[in-house]
C-alpha atoms as one frame of an Amber mdcrd trajectory, in Angstrom:
protein
-212.958  78.070 -27.909-211.266  80.050 -30.658-212.554  83.455 -31.625-209.839
  83.928 -34.245-208.223  81.570 -36.771-205.089  82.307 -38.791-205.450  81.807
 -42.541-203.060  78.838 -42.363-205.415  77.126 -39.868-208.385  77.407 -42.222
-209.674  75.153 -44.991-212.983  74.540 -46.757-214.380  72.755 -43.699-213.975
  76.070 -41.835-216.564  77.830 -44.020-219.279  77.905 -41.303-216.769  79.573
 -38.955-215.023  82.023 -41.292-217.053  82.366 -44.491-216.259  81.661 -48.100
-213.492  84.194 -48.759-211.447  83.123 -45.765-212.052  79.424 -46.401-210.760
  79.961 -49.943-207.650  81.736 -48.635-206.956  78.739 -46.402-207.384  76.380
 -49.346-204.974  78.466 -51.442-202.362  78.231 -48.690-202.837  74.464 -48.440
-202.412  74.207 -52.238-199.047  75.981 -51.973-200.005  79.451 -53.172-198.475
  82.489 -51.515-201.143  84.331 -49.567-200.467  87.388 -47.403-200.686  86.475
 -43.723-203.832  87.276 -41.844-206.578  85.935 -39.659-210.332  85.606 -39.492
-212.639  86.564 -36.655-214.974  83.586 -36.399-218.730  83.295 -36.216-218.152
  81.980 -32.692-216.972  85.468 -31.751-220.069  87.001 -33.357-222.388  84.726
 -31.382-220.474  85.424 -28.168-220.603  89.172 -28.905-224.356  89.401 -29.459
-225.067  87.174 -26.466-222.593  88.708 -23.988-223.590  92.267 -24.859-227.299
  91.518 -24.620-228.104  92.826 -28.100-229.317  89.507 -29.525-232.904  89.894
 -28.288-233.013  93.567 -29.273-231.925  92.640 -32.803-234.740  90.086 -32.965
-237.250  92.677 -31.765-236.097  95.186 -34.378-236.228  92.592 -37.151-239.741
  91.541 -36.137-240.993  95.038 -37.008-239.429  95.199 -40.480-241.742  95.256
 -43.477-239.769  93.531 -46.231-241.663  95.376 -48.955-240.744  98.775 -47.477
-237.204 100.036 -48.046-237.669 102.797 -45.438-238.540 100.163 -42.831-235.530
  98.075 -43.841-233.165 101.057 -43.705-234.490 102.198 -40.318-233.967  98.727
 -38.852-230.489  98.583 -40.367-229.507 101.869 -38.716-230.857 100.727 -35.335
-228.990  97.422 -35.502-225.771  99.077 -36.648-226.017 101.478 -33.699-226.378
  98.532 -31.321-223.126  97.053 -32.613-221.282 100.361 -32.510-222.307 101.084
 -28.911-221.747  97.588 -27.505-218.564  96.824 -25.573-216.454  94.047 -27.088
-216.160  91.112 -24.659-212.663  91.066 -23.166-211.754  87.554 -24.347-212.594
  88.396 -27.972-210.774  91.725 -27.768-207.672  90.045 -26.345-207.639  87.320
 -28.987-207.983  89.807 -31.856-205.249  92.028 -30.393-202.964  89.057 -29.784
-203.352  87.863 -33.368-202.811  91.378 -34.709-199.585  91.724 -32.703-198.442
  88.303 -33.967-199.169  89.485 -37.518-197.090  92.642 -36.939-194.238  90.521
 -35.596-194.412  88.013 -38.468-194.336  90.843 -41.018-191.697  92.776 -39.040
-193.827  95.912 -39.258-195.031  97.644 -36.117-198.685  98.696 -36.408-199.046
  97.113 -39.849-202.018  98.476 -41.802-204.697  95.862 -42.426-207.903  95.492
 -44.400-211.016  94.259 -42.610-213.192  92.381 -45.080-216.458  90.555 -44.813
-216.514  86.826 -45.435-220.122  85.837 -44.931-220.990  82.198 -44.433-223.836
  82.460 -46.964-222.191  84.873 -49.387-221.995  84.038 -53.084-223.592  80.633
 -52.764-225.080  78.885 -55.779-228.548  80.303 -55.087-227.644  83.926 -54.282
-224.949  86.576 -54.433-224.471  89.432 -52.012-221.533  91.070 -53.774-220.982
  94.677 -52.764-223.411  94.594 -49.840-220.775  94.360 -47.095-218.315  97.072
 -46.107-214.528  96.920 -46.210-212.390  98.922 -43.805-208.759  99.859 -44.431
Protein backbone atom coordinates (compact mmCIF):
# COMPACT_ATOMS: atom_id res chain seq x y z
CA UNK A 1 0.00 0.00 0.00
CA UNK A 2 1.46 3.34 -1.03
CA UNK A 3 1.03 6.37 1.17
CA UNK A 4 3.03 8.58 -1.19
CA UNK A 5 3.20 8.84 -4.99
CA UNK A 6 5.81 10.78 -6.96
CA UNK A 7 4.39 13.22 -9.51
CA UNK A 8 5.77 11.05 -12.33
CA UNK A 9 3.72 8.09 -11.03
CA UNK A 10 0.47 10.06 -11.17
CA UNK A 11 -2.07 10.61 -13.93
CA UNK A 12 -5.74 11.56 -14.19
CA UNK A 13 -6.79 8.12 -12.95
CA UNK A 14 -4.98 8.96 -9.68
CA UNK A 15 -7.40 11.80 -8.86
CA UNK A 16 -9.21 9.89 -6.07
CA UNK A 17 -5.82 9.24 -4.43
CA UNK A 18 -4.07 12.59 -4.90
CA UNK A 19 -6.64 15.21 -5.89
CA UNK A 20 -7.01 17.39 -8.94
CA UNK A 21 -3.87 19.54 -8.69
CA UNK A 22 -1.56 16.58 -8.33
CA UNK A 23 -3.36 14.57 -11.01
CA UNK A 24 -2.89 17.53 -13.35
CA UNK A 25 0.83 17.71 -12.53
CA UNK A 26 1.15 14.03 -13.43
CA UNK A 27 -0.67 14.62 -16.71
CA UNK A 28 1.64 17.54 -17.53
CA UNK A 29 4.67 15.31 -16.97
CA UNK A 30 3.19 12.60 -19.19
CA UNK A 31 2.56 15.22 -21.90
CA UNK A 32 6.25 16.17 -21.83
CA UNK A 33 6.09 19.41 -19.85
CA UNK A 34 8.81 20.20 -17.34
CA UNK A 35 7.37 20.05 -13.85
CA UNK A 36 9.43 20.49 -10.68
CA UNK A 37 9.87 17.16 -8.91
CA UNK A 38 7.67 16.36 -5.98
CA UNK A 39 5.28 13.88 -4.47
CA UNK A 40 1.76 13.60 -3.15
CA UNK A 41 0.62 12.18 0.17
CA UNK A 42 -2.35 10.02 -0.80
CA UNK A 43 -5.86 9.75 0.56
CA UNK A 44 -4.84 6.25 1.65
CA UNK A 45 -2.49 7.88 4.16
CA UNK A 46 -5.30 10.15 5.38
CA UNK A 47 -7.61 7.19 5.97
CA UNK A 48 -4.84 5.26 7.72
CA UNK A 49 -4.05 8.33 9.85
CA UNK A 50 -7.58 8.95 11.10
CA UNK A 51 -8.15 5.25 11.73
CA UNK A 52 -4.80 4.41 13.37
CA UNK A 53 -4.89 7.47 15.63
CA UNK A 54 -8.48 6.84 16.69
CA UNK A 55 -9.70 10.31 15.71
CA UNK A 56 -12.15 9.14 13.03
CA UNK A 57 -15.04 8.55 15.45
CA UNK A 58 -14.31 11.75 17.37
CA UNK A 59 -14.45 13.72 14.11
CA UNK A 60 -17.84 12.16 13.36
CA UNK A 61 -19.10 13.06 16.83
CA UNK A 62 -17.94 16.66 16.45
CA UNK A 63 -19.51 16.96 13.01
CA UNK A 64 -22.81 15.56 14.28
CA UNK A 65 -23.16 18.58 16.59
CA UNK A 66 -22.53 21.23 13.92
CA UNK A 67 -25.39 23.52 12.97
CA UNK A 68 -24.76 24.36 9.32
CA UNK A 69 -26.65 27.65 9.59
CA UNK A 70 -24.43 28.83 12.47
CA UNK A 71 -20.94 30.05 11.61
CA UNK A 72 -19.91 29.98 15.30
CA UNK A 73 -20.84 26.30 15.48
CA UNK A 74 -18.92 25.59 12.27
CA UNK A 75 -15.83 27.46 13.47
CA UNK A 76 -15.88 25.75 16.88
CA UNK A 77 -16.05 22.32 15.24
CA UNK A 78 -13.26 23.29 12.86
CA UNK A 79 -10.98 24.27 15.74
CA UNK A 80 -11.72 21.02 17.60
CA UNK A 81 -11.01 18.89 14.54
CA UNK A 82 -7.83 20.80 13.71
CA UNK A 83 -6.62 20.24 17.28
CA UNK A 84 -7.23 16.50 16.90
CA UNK A 85 -4.98 16.41 13.84
CA UNK A 86 -2.28 18.54 15.44
CA UNK A 87 -2.13 16.38 18.58
CA UNK A 88 -2.28 12.98 16.87
CA UNK A 89 0.91 10.99 16.34
CA UNK A 90 1.67 10.20 12.70
CA UNK A 91 1.68 6.43 12.11
CA UNK A 92 5.26 5.24 11.68
CA UNK A 93 4.78 3.73 8.20
CA UNK A 94 3.35 6.99 6.83
CA UNK A 95 6.06 9.06 8.52
CA UNK A 96 8.78 6.83 7.08
CA UNK A 97 7.36 6.94 3.56
CA UNK A 98 7.06 10.74 3.58
CA UNK A 99 10.60 11.12 4.96
CA UNK A 100 11.98 8.63 2.44
CA UNK A 101 10.39 10.48 -0.46
CA UNK A 102 11.58 13.83 0.88
CA UNK A 103 15.16 12.53 1.13
CA UNK A 104 14.90 11.15 -2.42
CA UNK A 105 13.69 14.58 -3.57
CA UNK A 106 16.68 16.24 -1.86
CA UNK A 107 19.03 13.78 -3.55
CA UNK A 108 17.42 14.22 -6.99
CA UNK A 109 17.69 18.01 -6.69
CA UNK A 110 21.18 17.80 -5.15
CA UNK A 111 20.08 20.11 -2.35
CA UNK A 112 20.26 18.97 1.26
CA UNK A 113 17.12 19.95 3.19
CA UNK A 114 15.47 21.44 0.10
CA UNK A 115 12.64 23.84 0.95
CA UNK A 116 9.24 22.58 -0.19
CA UNK A 117 5.69 23.84 -0.44
CA UNK A 118 2.89 21.74 1.04
CA UNK A 119 -0.28 22.33 -0.95
CA UNK A 120 -3.76 20.96 -0.77
CA UNK A 121 -5.06 18.90 -3.66
CA UNK A 122 -8.56 17.92 -2.63
CA UNK A 123 -10.31 15.12 -4.46
CA UNK A 124 -13.49 17.21 -4.77
CA UNK A 125 -11.86 20.60 -5.28
CA UNK A 126 -12.84 22.77 -8.24
CA UNK A 127 -15.24 20.26 -9.74
CA UNK A 128 -17.87 21.34 -12.24
CA UNK A 129 -20.48 21.83 -9.51
CA UNK A 130 -18.39 23.66 -6.89
CA UNK A 131 -15.16 25.52 -6.23
CA UNK A 132 -13.28 25.64 -2.96
CA UNK A 133 -10.52 28.00 -4.08
CA UNK A 134 -8.70 29.68 -1.21
CA UNK A 135 -10.24 27.50 1.50
CA UNK A 136 -7.20 25.27 2.05
CA UNK A 137 -3.89 26.33 3.56
CA UNK A 138 -0.46 26.24 1.94
CA UNK A 139 2.70 25.78 3.98
CA UNK A 140 6.17 26.82 2.83
